[in-house]
Short mmCIF file of N, CA and C in Angstrom, two decimals:
data_model
loop_
_atom_site.label_atom_id
_atom_site.label_comp_id
_atom_site.label_asym_id
_atom_site.label_seq_id
_atom_site.Cartn_x
_atom_site.Cartn_y
_atom_site.Cartn_z
N MET A 1 0.93 -1.12 -0.32
CA MET A 1 -0.66 0.04 0.26
C MET A 1 0.51 1.33 -0.58
N ARG A 2 -0.09 1.97 -0.86
CA ARG A 2 1.20 3.87 -0.84
C ARG A 2 1.15 4.63 0.14
N ALA A 3 2.20 5.31 1.03
CA ALA A 3 1.98 5.87 1.85
C ALA A 3 1.39 6.91 1.40
N LEU A 4 0.37 7.30 2.46
CA LEU A 4 -0.42 8.34 2.36
C LEU A 4 -0.01 9.72 2.18
N HIS A 5 -0.29 10.75 1.56
CA HIS A 5 -0.16 11.64 0.32
C HIS A 5 0.64 12.95 1.83
N PRO A 6 2.50 13.29 2.05
CA PRO A 6 2.33 14.35 2.80
C PRO A 6 1.25 15.52 3.12
N LEU A 7 1.25 15.89 2.01
CA LEU A 7 -0.12 16.90 2.20
C LEU A 7 -1.90 16.36 2.27
N LEU A 8 -2.04 15.57 3.01
CA LEU A 8 -3.04 14.57 3.11
C LEU A 8 -2.75 14.33 4.85
N ILE A 9 -1.84 14.20 5.68
CA ILE A 9 -1.56 14.55 7.00
C ILE A 9 -1.07 15.69 7.55
N LEU A 10 -0.84 16.73 6.40
CA LEU A 10 -0.48 18.53 6.51
C LEU A 10 -2.02 18.28 7.08
N SER A 11 -3.48 17.61 6.69
CA SER A 11 -4.48 18.88 6.20
C SER A 11 -5.13 17.75 7.72
N CYS A 12 -4.57 18.08 8.40
CA CYS A 12 -5.07 17.00 9.04
C CYS A 12 -3.44 17.65 10.85
N ALA A 13 -2.96 18.16 11.19
CA ALA A 13 -2.54 18.76 10.96
C ALA A 13 -3.06 19.09 12.58
N LEU A 14 -2.92 20.55 14.03
CA LEU A 14 -3.27 20.86 14.83
C LEU A 14 -3.84 22.19 14.72
N SER A 15 -2.54 22.53 13.46
CA SER A 15 -2.25 24.38 13.50
C SER A 15 -3.73 24.43 12.16
N ALA A 16 -4.53 24.86 12.70
CA ALA A 16 -5.63 25.46 11.57
C ALA A 16 -4.64 25.95 9.61
N PRO A 17 -4.10 27.23 9.88
CA PRO A 17 -3.69 27.10 9.34
C PRO A 17 -2.60 26.74 8.22
N VAL A 18 -1.52 25.65 8.96
CA VAL A 18 -1.07 24.47 8.14
C VAL A 18 -1.77 23.24 7.44
N ALA A 19 -3.71 23.47 8.17
CA ALA A 19 -4.10 22.54 7.72
C ALA A 19 -5.31 22.90 6.63
N THR A 20 -5.44 24.24 6.38
CA THR A 20 -6.11 24.65 5.40
C THR A 20 -4.89 25.34 4.52
N LEU A 21 -4.11 25.28 4.56
CA LEU A 21 -2.94 25.14 3.10
C LEU A 21 -2.69 23.94 2.93
N ALA A 22 -2.14 23.34 3.90
CA ALA A 22 -2.35 22.21 2.65
C ALA A 22 -3.64 21.09 2.53
N GLY A 23 -4.94 21.42 3.02
CA GLY A 23 -5.99 20.82 1.78
C GLY A 23 -6.22 21.38 0.55
N ALA A 24 -5.86 22.23 1.14
CA ALA A 24 -5.88 23.54 -0.11
C ALA A 24 -4.90 23.39 -1.18
N SER A 25 -4.19 23.31 -1.39
CA SER A 25 -2.35 22.05 -2.06
C SER A 25 -3.17 20.66 -2.28
N LEU A 26 -4.48 20.23 -2.60
CA LEU A 26 -5.38 18.40 -2.60
C LEU A 26 -6.21 19.21 -3.71
N VAL A 27 -6.45 19.61 -3.81
CA VAL A 27 -7.69 20.56 -4.27
C VAL A 27 -6.99 20.74 -5.71
N PRO A 28 -7.85 19.90 -7.14
CA PRO A 28 -7.89 19.83 -8.15
C PRO A 28 -8.30 21.71 -8.50
N LYS A 29 -7.36 21.67 -8.98
CA LYS A 29 -8.07 22.91 -9.74
C LYS A 29 -8.55 23.15 -11.59
N THR A 30 -8.87 22.33 -11.90
CA THR A 30 -9.64 22.44 -13.34
C THR A 30 -9.72 20.85 -12.94
N PRO A 31 -11.21 20.73 -13.93
CA PRO A 31 -12.61 19.96 -14.10
C PRO A 31 -10.81 18.03 -15.44
N GLU A 32 -10.28 18.35 -15.76
CA GLU A 32 -9.16 18.18 -16.49
C GLU A 32 -8.42 16.72 -14.69
N GLU A 33 -7.96 17.72 -14.39
CA GLU A 33 -6.96 17.22 -12.73
C GLU A 33 -7.90 16.35 -11.82
N TYR A 34 -9.31 17.18 -11.98
CA TYR A 34 -9.98 16.27 -11.03
C TYR A 34 -10.81 14.39 -11.39
N ILE A 35 -11.17 15.35 -13.05
CA ILE A 35 -11.10 13.15 -13.51
C ILE A 35 -9.79 12.81 -13.24
N ARG A 36 -9.22 13.54 -13.43
CA ARG A 36 -7.91 12.22 -14.15
C ARG A 36 -7.42 11.20 -12.65
N ARG A 37 -7.22 12.24 -11.25
CA ARG A 37 -6.97 11.90 -10.03
C ARG A 37 -8.10 11.04 -9.21
N PHE A 38 -9.33 10.58 -10.11
CA PHE A 38 -9.89 9.59 -9.63
C PHE A 38 -9.73 8.99 -10.44
N GLU A 39 -9.33 8.46 -11.81
CA GLU A 39 -9.13 7.90 -12.78
C GLU A 39 -7.95 6.81 -11.87
N ARG A 40 -6.73 7.49 -11.00
CA ARG A 40 -5.33 6.99 -11.14
C ARG A 40 -6.66 5.63 -9.73
N MET A 41 -7.06 6.81 -8.81
CA MET A 41 -7.19 6.51 -8.11
C MET A 41 -7.43 4.60 -8.09
N TYR A 42 -8.77 5.35 -9.08
CA TYR A 42 -9.41 3.73 -9.17
C TYR A 42 -8.24 3.29 -9.40
N SER A 43 -8.13 3.62 -10.60
CA SER A 43 -7.43 2.33 -11.38
C SER A 43 -6.22 1.67 -10.56
N GLU A 44 -5.03 2.09 -9.55
CA GLU A 44 -4.36 2.08 -8.02
C GLU A 44 -5.00 0.76 -7.94
N GLY A 45 -5.51 1.45 -7.20
CA GLY A 45 -6.44 0.42 -6.37
C GLY A 45 -6.11 0.14 -5.11
N ASN A 46 -5.84 1.86 -4.80
CA ASN A 46 -5.21 1.89 -3.15
C ASN A 46 -5.89 1.96 -2.36
N ARG A 47 -5.80 1.51 -1.19
CA ARG A 47 -6.57 1.67 0.00
C ARG A 47 -7.49 3.37 0.59
N ALA A 48 -5.77 3.56 1.01
CA ALA A 48 -5.06 4.47 1.32
C ALA A 48 -6.34 6.16 0.19
N ASP A 49 -6.37 5.94 -0.68
CA ASP A 49 -7.04 7.58 -1.85
C ASP A 49 -8.52 6.58 -1.61
N GLU A 50 -8.99 5.26 -1.87
CA GLU A 50 -10.16 5.80 -0.78
C GLU A 50 -11.09 6.04 0.07
N THR A 51 -10.17 6.11 0.84
CA THR A 51 -10.32 6.74 2.26
C THR A 51 -10.48 8.50 1.55
N LEU A 52 -9.83 8.90 0.48
CA LEU A 52 -9.86 10.08 -0.13
C LEU A 52 -11.73 10.46 -0.40
N LEU A 53 -11.67 9.24 -1.12
CA LEU A 53 -12.86 9.49 -2.28
C LEU A 53 -14.14 9.29 -1.37
N THR A 54 -13.95 9.02 -0.12
CA THR A 54 -14.86 8.96 1.38
C THR A 54 -15.60 10.32 1.58
N TYR A 55 -14.23 11.15 1.99
CA TYR A 55 -14.92 12.19 2.57
C TYR A 55 -14.53 13.13 1.08
N ASP A 56 -14.09 13.34 -0.29
CA ASP A 56 -14.03 13.77 -1.22
C ASP A 56 -15.75 15.07 -1.49
N PRO A 57 -16.16 15.91 -0.82
CA PRO A 57 -16.96 17.72 -1.49
C PRO A 57 -17.74 16.68 -2.42
N GLY A 58 -16.33 16.35 -3.91
CA GLY A 58 -17.37 16.61 -4.98
C GLY A 58 -16.64 17.27 -5.43
N PRO A 59 -16.53 17.76 -6.95
CA PRO A 59 -16.23 19.04 -7.43
C PRO A 59 -16.47 19.88 -7.73
N LYS A 60 -16.84 20.46 -6.54
CA LYS A 60 -18.08 21.77 -5.36
C LYS A 60 -16.24 22.58 -6.25
N CYS A 61 -15.30 21.91 -5.53
CA CYS A 61 -14.07 23.27 -6.05
C CYS A 61 -13.64 23.40 -8.05
N LEU A 62 -15.02 23.34 -8.27
CA LEU A 62 -14.63 23.81 -9.55
C LEU A 62 -15.97 24.49 -9.52
N GLY A 63 -16.46 24.89 -8.93
CA GLY A 63 -17.52 25.87 -9.28
C GLY A 63 -18.59 25.92 -10.12
N ASP A 64 -18.88 26.89 -11.54
CA ASP A 64 -19.90 25.86 -12.84
C ASP A 64 -19.43 24.77 -13.13
N LYS A 65 -18.22 24.54 -12.87
CA LYS A 65 -18.04 23.12 -14.43
C LYS A 65 -18.43 22.28 -13.81
N GLU A 66 -18.42 22.42 -11.97
CA GLU A 66 -18.58 20.90 -10.95
C GLU A 66 -19.71 20.06 -11.36
N ILE A 67 -21.04 19.80 -12.57
CA ILE A 67 -22.42 19.26 -12.75
C ILE A 67 -21.45 18.69 -14.29
N PRO A 68 -20.80 19.12 -15.69
CA PRO A 68 -20.34 19.73 -16.55
C PRO A 68 -19.09 18.15 -15.67
N THR A 69 -17.89 18.42 -14.90
CA THR A 69 -17.58 17.23 -15.34
C THR A 69 -17.59 16.34 -14.03
N LEU A 70 -18.55 15.99 -13.48
CA LEU A 70 -19.61 14.68 -13.17
C LEU A 70 -20.27 14.37 -14.23
N ILE A 71 -20.23 14.86 -15.09
CA ILE A 71 -21.34 14.29 -17.00
C ILE A 71 -20.60 13.38 -17.26
N GLU A 72 -18.59 14.40 -17.20
CA GLU A 72 -17.65 13.93 -18.26
C GLU A 72 -16.56 12.72 -17.76
N MET A 73 -17.53 12.39 -16.21
CA MET A 73 -16.88 11.89 -15.68
C MET A 73 -17.45 9.97 -16.00
N THR A 74 -18.80 10.60 -16.42
CA THR A 74 -20.07 9.21 -16.69
C THR A 74 -19.22 8.33 -17.93
N ARG A 75 -18.49 9.20 -18.18
CA ARG A 75 -17.87 8.57 -19.75
C ARG A 75 -16.19 7.99 -18.85
N SER A 76 -16.15 7.70 -18.59
CA SER A 76 -14.64 7.53 -18.03
C SER A 76 -15.23 5.64 -17.84
N THR A 77 -13.73 4.94 -18.36
CA THR A 77 -13.18 3.76 -19.15
C THR A 77 -13.39 3.20 -18.26
N ILE A 78 -12.83 3.67 -16.12
CA ILE A 78 -13.33 2.91 -15.55
C ILE A 78 -15.04 3.21 -14.30
N ALA A 79 -15.13 1.99 -14.17
CA ALA A 79 -16.99 1.40 -13.81
C ALA A 79 -16.77 2.35 -12.36
N ASP A 80 -15.92 2.09 -11.80
CA ASP A 80 -16.49 2.52 -10.81
C ASP A 80 -16.72 4.33 -10.93
N VAL A 81 -15.12 4.94 -10.93
CA VAL A 81 -15.41 6.66 -11.33
C VAL A 81 -16.88 6.93 -12.03
N ARG A 82 -17.13 5.56 -13.81
CA ARG A 82 -18.74 6.17 -13.47
C ARG A 82 -19.66 6.12 -12.83
N SER A 83 -19.73 4.88 -11.65
CA SER A 83 -20.32 5.10 -10.52
C SER A 83 -20.23 5.89 -9.94
N TRP A 84 -19.02 6.37 -9.27
CA TRP A 84 -19.24 7.28 -7.82
C TRP A 84 -20.16 8.38 -9.44
N ALA A 85 -19.60 8.95 -10.23
CA ALA A 85 -19.95 10.44 -10.70
C ALA A 85 -21.78 10.15 -10.54
N ILE A 86 -22.16 8.76 -10.88
CA ILE A 86 -23.87 8.89 -11.21
C ILE A 86 -24.05 9.39 -9.60
N HIS A 87 -23.69 8.33 -8.73
CA HIS A 87 -24.13 8.87 -7.36
C HIS A 87 -24.56 10.66 -7.23
N ARG A 88 -23.20 10.58 -7.54
CA ARG A 88 -22.83 12.78 -7.12
C ARG A 88 -24.50 13.42 -7.96
N LEU A 89 -24.15 13.27 -9.18
CA LEU A 89 -25.65 13.50 -10.12
C LEU A 89 -26.85 13.51 -9.19
N ARG A 90 -27.02 12.02 -8.53
CA ARG A 90 -28.35 11.90 -8.23
C ARG A 90 -28.53 12.86 -7.53
N SER A 91 -27.29 13.05 -6.41
CA SER A 91 -26.81 13.66 -4.64
C SER A 91 -27.53 14.71 -5.30
N GLU A 92 -27.26 16.03 -5.97
CA GLU A 92 -27.10 16.80 -6.44
C GLU A 92 -28.64 16.25 -7.75
N LYS A 93 -29.11 16.23 -7.79
CA LYS A 93 -31.00 16.27 -8.32
C LYS A 93 -30.41 17.36 -9.74
N ALA A 94 -28.57 16.50 -10.60
CA ALA A 94 -29.02 17.12 -11.65
C ALA A 94 -29.65 16.78 -13.06
N HIS A 95 -30.64 18.22 -13.54
CA HIS A 95 -31.42 17.56 -15.08
C HIS A 95 -30.82 17.81 -15.76
N GLU A 96 -30.14 18.47 -15.95
CA GLU A 96 -28.84 18.27 -16.58
C GLU A 96 -28.36 17.59 -17.14
N ALA A 97 -28.49 16.64 -16.12
CA ALA A 97 -27.64 14.81 -16.29
C ALA A 97 -28.20 13.38 -17.48
N VAL A 98 -29.80 14.53 -17.99
CA VAL A 98 -30.81 13.14 -17.67
C VAL A 98 -30.48 12.97 -18.88
N ALA A 99 -29.69 12.90 -20.20
CA ALA A 99 -29.02 12.64 -21.40
C ALA A 99 -28.03 11.30 -21.30
N CYS A 100 -26.98 11.81 -20.08
CA CYS A 100 -26.50 10.94 -20.46
C CYS A 100 -26.74 10.09 -18.80
N LEU A 101 -27.48 9.87 -18.49
CA LEU A 101 -27.89 8.39 -17.96
C LEU A 101 -28.22 7.63 -18.56
N LEU A 102 -29.47 8.30 -18.81
CA LEU A 102 -30.26 8.04 -20.11
C LEU A 102 -29.27 6.84 -21.16
N GLU A 103 -27.88 7.85 -21.16
CA GLU A 103 -26.98 6.69 -22.39
C GLU A 103 -26.24 5.78 -21.48
N ARG A 104 -25.81 5.58 -20.33
CA ARG A 104 -25.81 5.56 -18.64
C ARG A 104 -26.27 3.40 -18.83
N LEU A 105 -27.61 3.40 -19.39
CA LEU A 105 -28.42 2.54 -18.73
C LEU A 105 -28.42 1.30 -19.06
N ARG A 106 -27.32 1.88 -20.64
CA ARG A 106 -26.44 1.45 -21.86
C ARG A 106 -25.21 0.11 -21.39
N ASP A 107 -25.19 1.60 -19.53
CA ASP A 107 -24.02 0.18 -19.86
C ASP A 107 -23.50 -0.74 -19.73
N LYS A 108 -22.14 -1.69 -19.93
CA LYS A 108 -21.52 -2.88 -19.75
C LYS A 108 -21.81 -3.06 -17.80
N ASP A 109 -21.47 -2.65 -17.27
CA ASP A 109 -21.43 -2.79 -15.52
C ASP A 109 -22.31 -2.55 -15.09
N THR A 110 -23.55 -3.68 -14.42
CA THR A 110 -24.04 -3.31 -13.65
C THR A 110 -24.61 -2.34 -12.78
N ARG A 111 -23.55 -2.87 -11.96
CA ARG A 111 -23.62 -1.22 -10.60
C ARG A 111 -23.75 -0.05 -11.18
N VAL A 112 -23.53 0.32 -12.41
CA VAL A 112 -23.41 1.69 -13.42
C VAL A 112 -24.79 1.41 -14.22
N ARG A 113 -25.34 0.54 -14.59
CA ARG A 113 -27.14 0.61 -15.18
C ARG A 113 -27.77 1.13 -13.21
N GLU A 114 -27.47 0.14 -12.16
CA GLU A 114 -28.00 0.76 -11.40
C GLU A 114 -28.63 1.89 -10.94
N ALA A 115 -26.90 1.59 -11.20
CA ALA A 115 -27.30 4.27 -9.70
C ALA A 115 -27.47 4.95 -11.42
N ALA A 116 -27.31 4.29 -13.03
CA ALA A 116 -28.79 5.79 -13.73
C ALA A 116 -29.85 5.54 -12.96
N ILE A 117 -30.58 4.07 -13.12
CA ILE A 117 -31.80 4.29 -12.73
C ILE A 117 -32.24 4.57 -11.44
N ALA A 118 -30.86 4.77 -10.75
CA ALA A 118 -32.10 5.63 -9.24
C ALA A 118 -31.59 6.50 -9.85
N ALA A 119 -30.11 7.21 -10.23
CA ALA A 119 -30.49 9.06 -10.16
C ALA A 119 -31.78 9.63 -11.14
N LEU A 120 -31.84 8.91 -12.27
CA LEU A 120 -33.14 9.04 -12.64
C LEU A 120 -34.43 9.13 -12.16
N GLY A 121 -34.23 8.28 -11.03
CA GLY A 121 -35.10 8.51 -10.30
C GLY A 121 -36.09 9.33 -9.74
N GLU A 122 -34.89 9.42 -9.20
CA GLU A 122 -34.39 10.39 -8.06
C GLU A 122 -35.01 12.33 -8.31
N ILE A 123 -34.22 11.97 -9.57
CA ILE A 123 -33.96 13.44 -11.05
C ILE A 123 -36.02 13.37 -11.38
N GLY A 124 -36.50 12.35 -11.24
CA GLY A 124 -37.51 12.17 -11.39
C GLY A 124 -37.88 13.12 -12.96
N ASN A 125 -37.51 12.60 -13.48
CA ASN A 125 -37.59 13.01 -15.37
C ASN A 125 -37.79 12.94 -15.96
N ARG A 126 -39.91 13.05 -16.63
CA ARG A 126 -40.39 11.90 -17.35
C ARG A 126 -39.41 11.83 -18.37
N GLU A 127 -38.85 12.23 -19.23
CA GLU A 127 -38.00 11.13 -20.16
C GLU A 127 -37.41 9.88 -19.96
N ALA A 128 -37.02 10.05 -18.86
CA ALA A 128 -36.77 8.64 -17.99
C ALA A 128 -37.47 6.24 -18.26
N VAL A 129 -39.36 7.10 -18.46
CA VAL A 129 -39.96 6.41 -18.17
C VAL A 129 -40.26 5.61 -19.03
N ASN A 130 -40.37 5.69 -20.57
CA ASN A 130 -40.14 4.79 -21.57
C ASN A 130 -39.03 4.25 -21.40
N PRO A 131 -38.06 3.77 -21.24
CA PRO A 131 -35.75 3.52 -20.97
C PRO A 131 -36.46 2.57 -20.10
N LEU A 132 -36.77 2.76 -18.69
CA LEU A 132 -37.02 2.18 -17.86
C LEU A 132 -37.70 1.54 -17.50
N LEU A 133 -39.41 1.92 -18.41
CA LEU A 133 -40.57 0.84 -18.48
C LEU A 133 -39.43 -0.77 -18.97
N GLU A 134 -38.86 -0.58 -20.16
CA GLU A 134 -37.67 -1.24 -20.66
C GLU A 134 -37.44 -2.27 -20.26
N ILE A 135 -36.80 -1.35 -19.43
CA ILE A 135 -35.72 -2.18 -18.52
C ILE A 135 -36.68 -2.99 -17.43
N LEU A 136 -37.52 -2.25 -16.99
CA LEU A 136 -38.86 -3.47 -16.32
C LEU A 136 -39.06 -4.74 -17.22
N ALA A 137 -39.21 -4.92 -18.16
CA ALA A 137 -39.68 -5.76 -18.75
C ALA A 137 -38.55 -6.75 -19.39
N LYS A 138 -37.67 -6.03 -19.91
CA LYS A 138 -36.38 -7.21 -20.33
C LYS A 138 -35.79 -7.36 -18.85
N GLU A 139 -35.66 -7.09 -18.05
CA GLU A 139 -33.90 -7.13 -17.28
C GLU A 139 -34.88 -7.44 -16.09
N ALA A 140 -34.76 -8.88 -15.38
CA ALA A 140 -35.11 -8.57 -13.96
C ALA A 140 -34.23 -8.39 -13.35
N TYR A 141 -32.72 -8.33 -13.01
CA TYR A 141 -32.08 -8.76 -12.84
C TYR A 141 -32.19 -7.09 -11.59
N VAL A 142 -32.39 -5.58 -12.51
CA VAL A 142 -32.76 -4.66 -12.24
C VAL A 142 -34.03 -4.01 -11.94
N GLY A 143 -34.65 -5.01 -12.61
CA GLY A 143 -36.11 -4.00 -13.05
C GLY A 143 -36.78 -3.99 -11.68
N GLY A 144 -36.55 -4.16 -10.79
CA GLY A 144 -36.58 -3.71 -9.28
C GLY A 144 -36.82 -2.45 -9.36
N LYS A 145 -35.11 -2.04 -9.49
CA LYS A 145 -35.23 -1.07 -8.60
C LYS A 145 -35.69 0.06 -9.86
N ALA A 146 -35.28 -0.28 -11.59
CA ALA A 146 -36.78 0.43 -12.70
C ALA A 146 -37.78 0.88 -11.88
N ALA A 147 -38.31 -0.60 -12.08
CA ALA A 147 -40.82 -0.02 -10.90
C ALA A 147 -39.37 0.70 -9.44
N ARG A 148 -39.28 1.28 -8.54
CA ARG A 148 -38.92 1.82 -8.04
C ARG A 148 -38.43 3.65 -8.32
N ALA A 149 -37.57 3.61 -9.28
CA ALA A 149 -37.84 5.10 -9.88
C ALA A 149 -38.75 5.51 -10.72
N LEU A 150 -39.58 4.26 -11.30
CA LEU A 150 -40.01 4.66 -11.65
C LEU A 150 -42.11 5.35 -10.42
N GLY A 151 -42.05 4.82 -9.74
CA GLY A 151 -42.14 5.15 -8.99
C GLY A 151 -42.92 6.89 -8.05
N LYS A 152 -40.90 6.84 -8.43
CA LYS A 152 -41.07 8.37 -7.60
C LYS A 152 -40.73 10.09 -9.24
N ILE A 153 -40.14 8.61 -10.13
CA ILE A 153 -40.78 9.51 -11.10
C ILE A 153 -42.60 9.74 -11.20
N GLY A 154 -43.31 9.01 -10.28
CA GLY A 154 -44.67 9.29 -10.34
C GLY A 154 -45.96 9.61 -12.10
N ASP A 155 -45.44 9.68 -12.79
CA ASP A 155 -45.36 9.59 -13.91
C ASP A 155 -47.13 8.16 -14.21
N PRO A 156 -48.17 9.19 -14.36
CA PRO A 156 -49.52 8.14 -14.24
C PRO A 156 -49.28 7.09 -15.52
N SER A 157 -48.22 6.89 -16.75
CA SER A 157 -48.84 6.46 -17.87
C SER A 157 -47.57 4.71 -17.68
N ALA A 158 -46.69 4.74 -16.38
CA ALA A 158 -45.46 4.41 -16.11
C ALA A 158 -47.20 2.75 -15.14
N LEU A 159 -48.33 3.22 -15.17
CA LEU A 159 -48.94 2.56 -13.89
C LEU A 159 -49.12 1.08 -13.78
N GLU A 160 -49.99 1.25 -15.70
CA GLU A 160 -50.41 -0.34 -15.85
C GLU A 160 -49.10 -1.43 -15.91
N PRO A 161 -48.18 -1.08 -16.54
CA PRO A 161 -46.90 -1.73 -17.04
C PRO A 161 -46.30 -2.27 -15.77
N LEU A 162 -46.74 -1.37 -14.69
CA LEU A 162 -46.42 -1.99 -13.43
C LEU A 162 -47.06 -2.54 -13.01
N LEU A 163 -48.68 -2.21 -12.73
CA LEU A 163 -49.10 -3.27 -12.36
C LEU A 163 -48.81 -4.97 -12.54
N ARG A 164 -48.61 -4.66 -14.57
CA ARG A 164 -48.82 -5.90 -14.68
C ARG A 164 -47.93 -6.77 -15.22
N CYS A 165 -46.70 -5.49 -14.25
CA CYS A 165 -45.27 -6.48 -13.81
C CYS A 165 -45.27 -7.58 -12.35
N LEU A 166 -46.80 -6.80 -12.02
CA LEU A 166 -46.85 -7.00 -9.77
C LEU A 166 -47.69 -8.21 -10.19
N SER A 167 -48.50 -8.42 -11.51
CA SER A 167 -49.45 -9.25 -11.48
C SER A 167 -48.55 -10.95 -12.04
N GLU A 168 -47.47 -10.79 -12.66
CA GLU A 168 -46.77 -11.74 -13.95
C GLU A 168 -45.80 -12.81 -12.30
#
């Protein structure tokens, strides 16, 4: 296991000015730096870095580029990065992410598909109803999550297909 970054250790220092300065130097300044940081952490499989991910507030440090950065991260080659970004988009209820979340419904990784389903339900955009109904009809493994998401969206057109699935 790789040693913890010295700046991380300093950010936990007792002195508030030292901790603030050290913590600020760990924050990526551009969307590209942020994406590279996450991809590097996940591709290395470093347990110490997972601790950083747990406490990472997300790319709020990027200001108005936060949501576009998260959307870009959903296209990462690393499934854990895609899944993490989708969870962040879900917590932000990012309506502008609906198109990329609909793309992720076809992801090869089940965890990414499940995250996208949950995010679409939480965001509540009706564009997701028909794709979620297709998943409900075809994919037993994630069908329950699709049913839950459809319930959260609350579109009346999903009621009959949901009732049909319950009776089967």
